Short mmCIF file of C-alpha atoms in Angstrom, two decimals:
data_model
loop_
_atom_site.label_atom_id
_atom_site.label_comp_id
_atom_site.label_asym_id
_atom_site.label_seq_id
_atom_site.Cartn_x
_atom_site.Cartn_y
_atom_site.Cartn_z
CA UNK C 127 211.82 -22.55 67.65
CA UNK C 128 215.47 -23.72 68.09
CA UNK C 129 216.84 -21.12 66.18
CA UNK C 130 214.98 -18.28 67.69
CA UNK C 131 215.81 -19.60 71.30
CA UNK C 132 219.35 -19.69 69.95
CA UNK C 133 219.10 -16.01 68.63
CA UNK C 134 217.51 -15.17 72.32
CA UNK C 135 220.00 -16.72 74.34
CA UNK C 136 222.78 -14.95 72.29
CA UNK C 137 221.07 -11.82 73.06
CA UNK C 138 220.43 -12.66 76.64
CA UNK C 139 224.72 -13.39 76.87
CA UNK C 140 225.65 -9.64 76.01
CA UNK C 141 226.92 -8.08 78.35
CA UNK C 142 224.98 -4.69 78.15
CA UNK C 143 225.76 -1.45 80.71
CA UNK C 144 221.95 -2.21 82.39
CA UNK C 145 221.76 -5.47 82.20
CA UNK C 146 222.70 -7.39 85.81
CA UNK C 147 222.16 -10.83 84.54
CA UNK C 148 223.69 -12.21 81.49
CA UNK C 149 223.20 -15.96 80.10
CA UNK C 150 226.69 -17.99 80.56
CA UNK C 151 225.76 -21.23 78.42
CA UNK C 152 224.77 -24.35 78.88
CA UNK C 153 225.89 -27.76 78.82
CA UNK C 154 225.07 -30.96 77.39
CA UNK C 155 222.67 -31.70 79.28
CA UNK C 156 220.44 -28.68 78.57
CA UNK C 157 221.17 -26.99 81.74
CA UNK C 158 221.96 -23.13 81.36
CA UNK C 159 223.93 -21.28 83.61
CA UNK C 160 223.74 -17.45 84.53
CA UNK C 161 225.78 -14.57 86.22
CA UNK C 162 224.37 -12.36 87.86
CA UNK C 163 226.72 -8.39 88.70
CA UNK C 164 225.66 -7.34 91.80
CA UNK C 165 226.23 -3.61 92.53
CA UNK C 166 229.16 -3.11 95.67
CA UNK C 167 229.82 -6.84 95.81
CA UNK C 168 233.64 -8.31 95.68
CA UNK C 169 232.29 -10.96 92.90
CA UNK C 170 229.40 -11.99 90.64
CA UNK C 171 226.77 -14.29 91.62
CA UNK C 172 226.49 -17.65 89.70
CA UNK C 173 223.19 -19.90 89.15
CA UNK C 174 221.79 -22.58 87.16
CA UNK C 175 218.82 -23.10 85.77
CA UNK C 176 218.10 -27.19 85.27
CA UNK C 177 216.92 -28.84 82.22
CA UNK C 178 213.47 -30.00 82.99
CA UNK C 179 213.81 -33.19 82.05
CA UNK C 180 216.37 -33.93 84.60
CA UNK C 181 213.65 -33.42 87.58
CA UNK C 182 216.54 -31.42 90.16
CA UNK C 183 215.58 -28.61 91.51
CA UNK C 184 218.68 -27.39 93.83
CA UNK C 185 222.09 -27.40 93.01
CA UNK C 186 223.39 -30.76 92.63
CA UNK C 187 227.70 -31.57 91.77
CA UNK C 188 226.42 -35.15 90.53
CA UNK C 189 224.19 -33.04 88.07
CA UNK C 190 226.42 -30.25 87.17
CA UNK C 191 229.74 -31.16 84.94
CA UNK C 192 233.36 -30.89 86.73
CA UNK C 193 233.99 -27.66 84.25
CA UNK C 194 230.70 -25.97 85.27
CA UNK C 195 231.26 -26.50 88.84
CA UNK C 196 234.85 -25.01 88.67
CA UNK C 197 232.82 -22.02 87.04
CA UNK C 198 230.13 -21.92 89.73
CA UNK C 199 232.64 -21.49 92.05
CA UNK C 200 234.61 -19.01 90.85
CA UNK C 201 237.95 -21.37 90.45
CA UNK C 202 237.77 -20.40 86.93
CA UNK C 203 236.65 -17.52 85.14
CA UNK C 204 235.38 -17.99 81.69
CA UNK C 205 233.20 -20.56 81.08
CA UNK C 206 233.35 -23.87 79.58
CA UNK C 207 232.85 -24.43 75.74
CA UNK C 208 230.71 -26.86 73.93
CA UNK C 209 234.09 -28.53 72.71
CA UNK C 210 235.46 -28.77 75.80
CA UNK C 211 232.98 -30.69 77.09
CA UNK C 212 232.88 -33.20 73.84
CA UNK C 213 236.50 -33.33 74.41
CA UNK C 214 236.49 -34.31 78.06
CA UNK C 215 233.42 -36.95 77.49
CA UNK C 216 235.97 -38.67 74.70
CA UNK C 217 239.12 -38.43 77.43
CA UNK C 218 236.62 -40.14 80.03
CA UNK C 219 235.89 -43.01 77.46
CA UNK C 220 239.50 -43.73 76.46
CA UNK C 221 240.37 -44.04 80.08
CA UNK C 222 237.46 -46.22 80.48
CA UNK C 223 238.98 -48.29 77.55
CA UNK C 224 242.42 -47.65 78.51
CA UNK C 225 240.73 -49.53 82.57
CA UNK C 226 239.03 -52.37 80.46
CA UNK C 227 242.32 -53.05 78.56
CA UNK C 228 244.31 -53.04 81.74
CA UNK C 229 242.01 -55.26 83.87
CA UNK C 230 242.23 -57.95 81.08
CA UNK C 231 245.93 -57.92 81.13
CA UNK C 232 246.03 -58.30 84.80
CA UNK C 233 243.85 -61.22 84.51
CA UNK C 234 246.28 -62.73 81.98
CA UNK C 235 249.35 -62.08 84.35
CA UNK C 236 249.48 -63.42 87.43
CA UNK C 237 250.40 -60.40 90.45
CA UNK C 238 253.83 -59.69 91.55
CA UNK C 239 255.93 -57.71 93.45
CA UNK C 240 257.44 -54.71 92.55
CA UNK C 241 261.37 -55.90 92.54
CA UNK C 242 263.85 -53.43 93.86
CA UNK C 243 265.63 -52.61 89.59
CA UNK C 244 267.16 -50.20 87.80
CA UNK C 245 264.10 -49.91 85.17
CA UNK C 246 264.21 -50.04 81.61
CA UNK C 247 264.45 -46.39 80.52
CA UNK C 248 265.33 -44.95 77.68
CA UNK C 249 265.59 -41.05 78.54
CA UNK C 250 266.46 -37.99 76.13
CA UNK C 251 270.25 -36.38 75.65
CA UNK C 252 271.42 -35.01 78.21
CA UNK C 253 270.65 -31.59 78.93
CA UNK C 254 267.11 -32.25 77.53
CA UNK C 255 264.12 -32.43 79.51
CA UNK C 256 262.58 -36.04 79.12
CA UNK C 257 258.41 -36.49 78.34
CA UNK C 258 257.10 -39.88 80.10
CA UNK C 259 256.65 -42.86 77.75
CA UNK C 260 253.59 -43.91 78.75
CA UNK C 261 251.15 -42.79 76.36
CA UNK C 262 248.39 -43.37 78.84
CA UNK C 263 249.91 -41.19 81.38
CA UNK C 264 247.79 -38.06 81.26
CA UNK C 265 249.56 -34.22 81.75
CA UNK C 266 246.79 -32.45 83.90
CA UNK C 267 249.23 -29.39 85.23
CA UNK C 268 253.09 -28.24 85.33
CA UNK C 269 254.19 -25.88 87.29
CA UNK C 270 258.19 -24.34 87.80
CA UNK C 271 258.88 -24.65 91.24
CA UNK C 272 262.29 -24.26 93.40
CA UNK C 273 264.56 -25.30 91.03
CA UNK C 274 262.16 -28.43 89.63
CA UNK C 275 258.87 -28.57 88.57
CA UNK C 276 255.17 -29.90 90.26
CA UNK C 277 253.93 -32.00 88.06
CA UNK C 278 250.04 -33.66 88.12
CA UNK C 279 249.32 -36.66 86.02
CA UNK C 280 246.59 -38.79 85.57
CA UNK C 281 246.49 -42.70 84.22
CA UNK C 282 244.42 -46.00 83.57
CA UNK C 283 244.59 -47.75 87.41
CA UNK C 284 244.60 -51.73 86.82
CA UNK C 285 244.74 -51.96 90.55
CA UNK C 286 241.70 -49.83 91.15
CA UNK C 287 239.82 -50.29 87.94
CA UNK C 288 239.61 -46.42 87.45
CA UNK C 289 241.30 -42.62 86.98
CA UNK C 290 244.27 -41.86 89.61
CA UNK C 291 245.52 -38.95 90.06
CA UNK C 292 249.19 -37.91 91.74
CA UNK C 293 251.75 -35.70 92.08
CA UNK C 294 255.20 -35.60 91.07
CA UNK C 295 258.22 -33.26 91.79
CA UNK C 296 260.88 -33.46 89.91
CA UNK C 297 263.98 -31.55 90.78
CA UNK C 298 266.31 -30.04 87.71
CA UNK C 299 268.59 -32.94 87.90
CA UNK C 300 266.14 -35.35 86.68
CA UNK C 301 264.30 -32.68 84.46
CA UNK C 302 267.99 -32.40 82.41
CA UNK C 303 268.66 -36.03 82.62
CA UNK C 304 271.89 -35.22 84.60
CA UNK C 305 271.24 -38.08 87.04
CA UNK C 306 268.78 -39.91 88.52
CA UNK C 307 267.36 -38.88 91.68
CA UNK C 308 266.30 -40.41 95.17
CA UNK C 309 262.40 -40.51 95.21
CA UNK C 310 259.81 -39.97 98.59
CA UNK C 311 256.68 -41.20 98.51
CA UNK C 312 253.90 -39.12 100.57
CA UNK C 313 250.86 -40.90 101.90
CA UNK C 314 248.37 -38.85 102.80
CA UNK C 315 245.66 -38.80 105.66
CA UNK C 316 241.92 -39.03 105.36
CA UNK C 317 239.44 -36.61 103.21
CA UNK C 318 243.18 -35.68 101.68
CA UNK C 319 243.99 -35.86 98.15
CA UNK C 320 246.57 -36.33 96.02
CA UNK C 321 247.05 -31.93 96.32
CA UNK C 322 247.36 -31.38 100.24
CA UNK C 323 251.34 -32.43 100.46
CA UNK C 324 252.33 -30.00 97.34
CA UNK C 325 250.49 -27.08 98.12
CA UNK C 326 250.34 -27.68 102.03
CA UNK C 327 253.61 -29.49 103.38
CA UNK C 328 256.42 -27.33 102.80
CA UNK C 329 258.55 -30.14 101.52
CA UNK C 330 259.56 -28.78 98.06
CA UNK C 331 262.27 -26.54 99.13
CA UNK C 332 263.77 -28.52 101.30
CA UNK C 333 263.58 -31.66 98.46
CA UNK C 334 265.08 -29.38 95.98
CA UNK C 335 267.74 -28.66 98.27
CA UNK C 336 268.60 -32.58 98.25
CA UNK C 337 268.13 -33.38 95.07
CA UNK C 338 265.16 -35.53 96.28
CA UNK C 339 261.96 -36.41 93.76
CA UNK C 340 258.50 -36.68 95.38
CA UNK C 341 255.42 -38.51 94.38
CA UNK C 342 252.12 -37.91 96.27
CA UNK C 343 249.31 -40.73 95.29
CA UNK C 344 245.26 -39.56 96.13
CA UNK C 345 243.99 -41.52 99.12
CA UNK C 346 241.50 -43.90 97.37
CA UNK C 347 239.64 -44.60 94.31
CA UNK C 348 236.67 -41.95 93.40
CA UNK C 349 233.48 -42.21 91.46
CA UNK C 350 234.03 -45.66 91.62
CA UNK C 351 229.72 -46.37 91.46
CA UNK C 352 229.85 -48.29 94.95
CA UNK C 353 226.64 -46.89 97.04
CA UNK C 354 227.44 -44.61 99.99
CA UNK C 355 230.87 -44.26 98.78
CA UNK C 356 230.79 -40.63 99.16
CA UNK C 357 228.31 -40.70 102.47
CA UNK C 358 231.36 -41.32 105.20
CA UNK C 359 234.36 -39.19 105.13
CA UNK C 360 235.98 -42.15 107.45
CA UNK C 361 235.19 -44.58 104.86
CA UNK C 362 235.05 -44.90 101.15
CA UNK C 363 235.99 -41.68 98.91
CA UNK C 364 239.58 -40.09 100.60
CA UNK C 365 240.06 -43.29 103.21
CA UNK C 366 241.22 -46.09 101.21
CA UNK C 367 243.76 -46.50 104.60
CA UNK C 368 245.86 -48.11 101.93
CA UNK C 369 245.07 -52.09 101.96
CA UNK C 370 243.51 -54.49 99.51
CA UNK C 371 239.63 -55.00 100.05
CA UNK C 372 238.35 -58.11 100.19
CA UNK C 373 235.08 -57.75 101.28
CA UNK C 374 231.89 -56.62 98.62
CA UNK C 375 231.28 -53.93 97.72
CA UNK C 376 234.80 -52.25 98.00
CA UNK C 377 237.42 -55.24 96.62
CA UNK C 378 236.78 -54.46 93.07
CA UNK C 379 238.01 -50.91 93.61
CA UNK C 380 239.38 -50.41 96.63
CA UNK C 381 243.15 -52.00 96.24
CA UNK C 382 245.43 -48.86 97.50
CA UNK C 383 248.12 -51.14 99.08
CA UNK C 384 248.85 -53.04 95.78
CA UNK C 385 248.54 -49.74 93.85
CA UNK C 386 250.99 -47.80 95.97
CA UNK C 387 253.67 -50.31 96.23
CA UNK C 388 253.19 -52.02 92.85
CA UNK C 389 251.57 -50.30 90.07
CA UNK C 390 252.27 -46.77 91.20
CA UNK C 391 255.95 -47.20 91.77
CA UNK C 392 256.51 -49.27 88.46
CA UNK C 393 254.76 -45.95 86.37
CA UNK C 394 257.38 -43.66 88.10
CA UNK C 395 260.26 -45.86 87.67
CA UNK C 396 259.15 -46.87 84.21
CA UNK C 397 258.77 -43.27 82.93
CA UNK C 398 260.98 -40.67 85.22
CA UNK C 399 264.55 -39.79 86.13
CA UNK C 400 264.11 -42.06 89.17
CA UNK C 401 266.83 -43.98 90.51
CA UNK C 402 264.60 -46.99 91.86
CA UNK C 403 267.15 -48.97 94.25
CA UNK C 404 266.86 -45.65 96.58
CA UNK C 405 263.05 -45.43 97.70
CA UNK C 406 262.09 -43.88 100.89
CA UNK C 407 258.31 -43.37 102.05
CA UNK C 408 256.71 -41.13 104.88
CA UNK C 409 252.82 -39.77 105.16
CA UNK C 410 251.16 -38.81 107.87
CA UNK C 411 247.48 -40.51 110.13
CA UNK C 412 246.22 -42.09 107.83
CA UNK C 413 249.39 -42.19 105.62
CA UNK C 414 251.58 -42.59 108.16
CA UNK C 415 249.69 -45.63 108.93
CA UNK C 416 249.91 -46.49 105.24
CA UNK C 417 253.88 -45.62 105.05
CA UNK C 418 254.55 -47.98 108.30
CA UNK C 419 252.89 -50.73 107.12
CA UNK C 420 254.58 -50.65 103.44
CA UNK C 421 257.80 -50.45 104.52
CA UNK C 422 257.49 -53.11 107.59
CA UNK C 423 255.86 -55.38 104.66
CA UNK C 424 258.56 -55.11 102.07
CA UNK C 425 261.97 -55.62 104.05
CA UNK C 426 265.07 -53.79 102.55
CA UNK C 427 262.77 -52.34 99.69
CA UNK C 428 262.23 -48.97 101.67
CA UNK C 429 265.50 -46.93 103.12
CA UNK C 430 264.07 -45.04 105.44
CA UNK C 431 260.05 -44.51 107.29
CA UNK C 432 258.48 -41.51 108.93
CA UNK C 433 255.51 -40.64 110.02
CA UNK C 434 253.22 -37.49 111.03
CA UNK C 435 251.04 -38.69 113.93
CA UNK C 436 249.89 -42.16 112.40
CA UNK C 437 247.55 -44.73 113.17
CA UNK C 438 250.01 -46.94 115.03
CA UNK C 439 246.92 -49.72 116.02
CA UNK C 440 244.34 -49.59 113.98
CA UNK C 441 242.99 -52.78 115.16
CA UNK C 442 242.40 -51.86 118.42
CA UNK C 443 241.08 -48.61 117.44
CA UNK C 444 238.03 -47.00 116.11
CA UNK C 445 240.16 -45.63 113.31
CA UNK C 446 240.99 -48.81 111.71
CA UNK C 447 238.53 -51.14 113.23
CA UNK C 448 235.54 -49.40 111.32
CA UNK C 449 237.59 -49.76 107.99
CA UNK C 450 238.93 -53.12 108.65
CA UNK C 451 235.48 -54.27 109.28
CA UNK C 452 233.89 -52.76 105.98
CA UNK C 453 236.97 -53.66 103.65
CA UNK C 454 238.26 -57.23 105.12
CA UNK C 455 235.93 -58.58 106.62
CA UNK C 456 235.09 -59.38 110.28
CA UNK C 457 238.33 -61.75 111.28
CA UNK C 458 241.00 -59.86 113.13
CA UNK C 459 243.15 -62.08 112.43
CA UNK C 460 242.91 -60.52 108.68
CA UNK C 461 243.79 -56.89 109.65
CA UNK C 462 247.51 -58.09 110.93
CA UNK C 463 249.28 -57.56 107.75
CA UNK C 464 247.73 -53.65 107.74
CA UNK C 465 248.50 -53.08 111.55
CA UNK C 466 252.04 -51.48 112.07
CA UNK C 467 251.85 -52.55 115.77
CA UNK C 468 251.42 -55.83 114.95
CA UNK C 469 254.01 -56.13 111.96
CA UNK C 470 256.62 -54.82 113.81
CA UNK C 471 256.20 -57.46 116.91
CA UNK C 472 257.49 -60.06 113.88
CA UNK C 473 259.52 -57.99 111.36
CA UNK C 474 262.39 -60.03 110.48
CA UNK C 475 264.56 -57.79 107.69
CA UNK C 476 267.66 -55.13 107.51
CA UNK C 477 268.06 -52.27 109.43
CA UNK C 478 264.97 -50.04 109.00
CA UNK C 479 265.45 -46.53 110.41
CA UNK C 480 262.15 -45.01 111.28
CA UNK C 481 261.14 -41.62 112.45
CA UNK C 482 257.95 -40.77 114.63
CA UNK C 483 256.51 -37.36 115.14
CA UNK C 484 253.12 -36.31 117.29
CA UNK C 485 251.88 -33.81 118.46
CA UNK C 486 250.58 -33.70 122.03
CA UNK C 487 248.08 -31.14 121.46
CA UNK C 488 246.41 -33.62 118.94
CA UNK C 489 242.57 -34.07 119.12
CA UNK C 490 242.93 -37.42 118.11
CA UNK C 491 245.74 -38.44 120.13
CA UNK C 492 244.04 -37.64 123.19
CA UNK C 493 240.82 -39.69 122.31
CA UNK C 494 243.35 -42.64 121.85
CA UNK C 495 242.64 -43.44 117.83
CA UNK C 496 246.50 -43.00 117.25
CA UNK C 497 248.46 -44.73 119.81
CA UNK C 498 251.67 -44.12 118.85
CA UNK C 499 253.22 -45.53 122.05
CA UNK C 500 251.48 -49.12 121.39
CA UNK C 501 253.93 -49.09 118.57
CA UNK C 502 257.20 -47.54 120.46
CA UNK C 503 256.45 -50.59 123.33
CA UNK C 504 256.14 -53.49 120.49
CA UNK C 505 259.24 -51.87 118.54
CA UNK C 506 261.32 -52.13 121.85
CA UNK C 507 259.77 -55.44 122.78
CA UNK C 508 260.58 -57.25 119.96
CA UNK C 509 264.01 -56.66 119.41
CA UNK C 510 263.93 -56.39 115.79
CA UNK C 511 266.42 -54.13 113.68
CA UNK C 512 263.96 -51.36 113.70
CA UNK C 513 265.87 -48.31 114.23
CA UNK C 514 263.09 -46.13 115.94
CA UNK C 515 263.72 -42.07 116.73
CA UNK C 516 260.14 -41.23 117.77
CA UNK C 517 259.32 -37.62 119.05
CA UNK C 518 256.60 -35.97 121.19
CA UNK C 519 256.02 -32.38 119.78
CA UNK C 520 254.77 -29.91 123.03
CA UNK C 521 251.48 -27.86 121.75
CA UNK C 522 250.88 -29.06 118.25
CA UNK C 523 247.47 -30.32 116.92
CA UNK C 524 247.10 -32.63 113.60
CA UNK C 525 247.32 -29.72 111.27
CA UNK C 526 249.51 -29.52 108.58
CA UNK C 527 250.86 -25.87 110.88
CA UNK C 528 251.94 -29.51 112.49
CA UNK C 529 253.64 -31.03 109.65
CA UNK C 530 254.89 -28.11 108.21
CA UNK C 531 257.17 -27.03 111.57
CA UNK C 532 258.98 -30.63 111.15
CA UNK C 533 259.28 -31.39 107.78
CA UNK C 534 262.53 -29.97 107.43
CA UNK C 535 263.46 -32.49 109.39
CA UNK C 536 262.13 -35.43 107.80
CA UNK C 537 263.67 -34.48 105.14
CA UNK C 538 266.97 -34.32 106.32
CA UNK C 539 266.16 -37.89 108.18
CA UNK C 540 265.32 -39.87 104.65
CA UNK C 541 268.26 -37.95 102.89
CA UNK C 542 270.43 -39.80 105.33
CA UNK C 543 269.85 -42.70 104.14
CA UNK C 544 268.76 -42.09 99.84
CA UNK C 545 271.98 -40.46 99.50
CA UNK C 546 274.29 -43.21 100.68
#
């Protein structure tokens, strides 16, 4: 029977002048997928057809491999291969490994903060574009882009126990090995990813034109197993609002504060052109939220701060008090040390020059979850040597339309200050 239902499927995938529905292939699961031509329509129409031992009967991502999806929705054209699939379930073990490996070394060695070095990095000749050392450090995409290149890589996270994603541009300087480069860390905002600042922000030609490197970090852990982790788009999957969980089910996984400013930062030093004594960081809500709080907590580590419309008081918000809750427990008292608002009251460092923008048109302004001017009042208040420029934009929302009219000027603000 298996080799006739092989012979009929092969016969079912030609693609025959009166045929409207060919076969597409299956997976390893047994499921078989099938594209249908329909006559006057801009693009085919794609199905599956379930394995019955599976028991789903609608369409189903947590069913349906990553590849298969991408070819469901038309995000890529030819369809997966039997060996492509073996080869991704191998990757997906070797990280797995690669996350096992890494959580026992952690245990070994006891936490510490990232110090403000010139790495150890041994890069190519001149004039020769470098490869990262880090054999764990996973290629995903590269693409040529004003004068540099995007680049995506995945890795092992020790701090999350999983796959992290992120983005990287690197501007020809570094590429050649010429000099090392100024870097700006992105944070993004909620249901964001690790893609929204490269493909949405409009930073890249205004970093190339500075010579500036920028690394953009995903928002949280994902498919980490915890229940109802994908059920909130406030809390779990794209809202790891950058702290250190505490609190069960989420401290295992959910560690975004100690990967961003630790782990993340040593990878980029350890293994680009990156001249690590001149680190700036901006991001916007959620990630502006994110940025304030990691520079206010690491004093003379960070140049420069901005921020697109951030969650200045997340304590005394709904925006931060629903997270703080779920990932550190009850205790206000806890949340301090992730509340800019708060920080800032005590900060006690160098000169910090920060830069504010929002939009009054904001949704989420107006129903009070950002509060920017709780944080302007304790930054004047306290009389610290925070150097604050913040800005009320007439008729913008919290688009990225938002963050793309002013990012020229954030730009120019951090290059102030990475290229003394």
């Amino acid at each position: 029977m298996g080799l006739l239902r092989n012979v009929y499927l092969q016969w079912k995938a030609l693609r025959l002048p009166w045929r409207r529905e060919i076969f597409a292939g299956s997976d390893l699961d047994g499921n078989m997928y099938f594209e249908r031509f329909v006559r006057g329509a801009s693009r085919t129409r794609r199905r599956v057809v379930y394995h019955k031992d599976l028991g789903v009967s609608e369409y189903s991502d947590k069913i349906i491999p990553v590849q298969w999806q991408a070819w469901m929705r038309h995000t890529r054209q030819q369809p997966p291969t039997t060996s492509e699939l073996l080869q991704d379930i191998r990757r997906r073990e070797r990280i797995a490994a690669n996350v096992q490996k890494l959580a026992e070394n952690s245990s070994r060695t006891p936490n510490r903060s990232l110090p403000a070095h010139q790495p150890q990095f041994q890069n190519s000749a001149p004039g020769q574009k470098f490869q990262p050392e880090n054999c764990d450090l996973e290629l995903v995409s590269k693409n040529r882009c004003f004068a540099g290149e995007v680049r995506k890589y995945r890795h092992a996270s020790a701090s999350t126990k999983g796959t992290m994603s992120f983005n990287i541009y690197l501007p020809d300087t570094a590429l050649s090995g010429t000099a090392k480069v100024p870097v700006l860390f992105y944070l993004s905002g909620l249901t964001c990813n690790e893609d929204n600042m490269v493909t949405k922000g409009g930073a890249i030609p205004f970093l190339s034109k500075e010579r500036i490197a920028l690394v953009a970090p995903d928002t949280s852990p994902r498919a980490s197993g915890i229940e109802g982790e994908d059920d909130d788009w406030e809390l779990g999957t794209g809202a790891g609002f950058y702290v250190d969980a505490t609190q069960e089910p989420w401290s295992k996984h959910y560690n975004m504060y100690s990967y961003v400013q630790t782990e993340l930062q040593q990878l980029v030093f350890d293994n680009f052109f990156i001249d690590s004594t001149r680190v700036s960081i901006f991001g916007h809500s959620m990630g502006g939220h994110g940025a304030l709080v990691l520079a206010l907590r690491n004093p003379g580590y960070y140049k420069s701060a901005s921020a697109f419309a951030p969650i200045c008081h997340p304590s005394t918000s709904s925006w931060g008090q629903k997270q703080f809750k779920a990932y550190l427990g009850p205790n206000p008292e806890d949340w301090v040390k992730y509340d800019a608002t708060e920080l800032v009251k005590t900060y006690d460092g160098p000169e910090l020059p920060i830069l504010l923008d929002q939009g009054d048109s904001d949704q989420f302004y107006t129903s009070k979850q950002l509060q920017p001017s709780h944080f302007v009042i304790a930054t004047q208040s306290s009389k610290t040597a925070i150097r604050l420029q913040d800005r009320m934009q007439p008729g913008y929302d919290h688009s990225y339309y938002f963050i793309q009219t002013f990012m020229e000027d954030h730009i120019k603000f951090h290059a102030q200050y990475l290229k003394n």
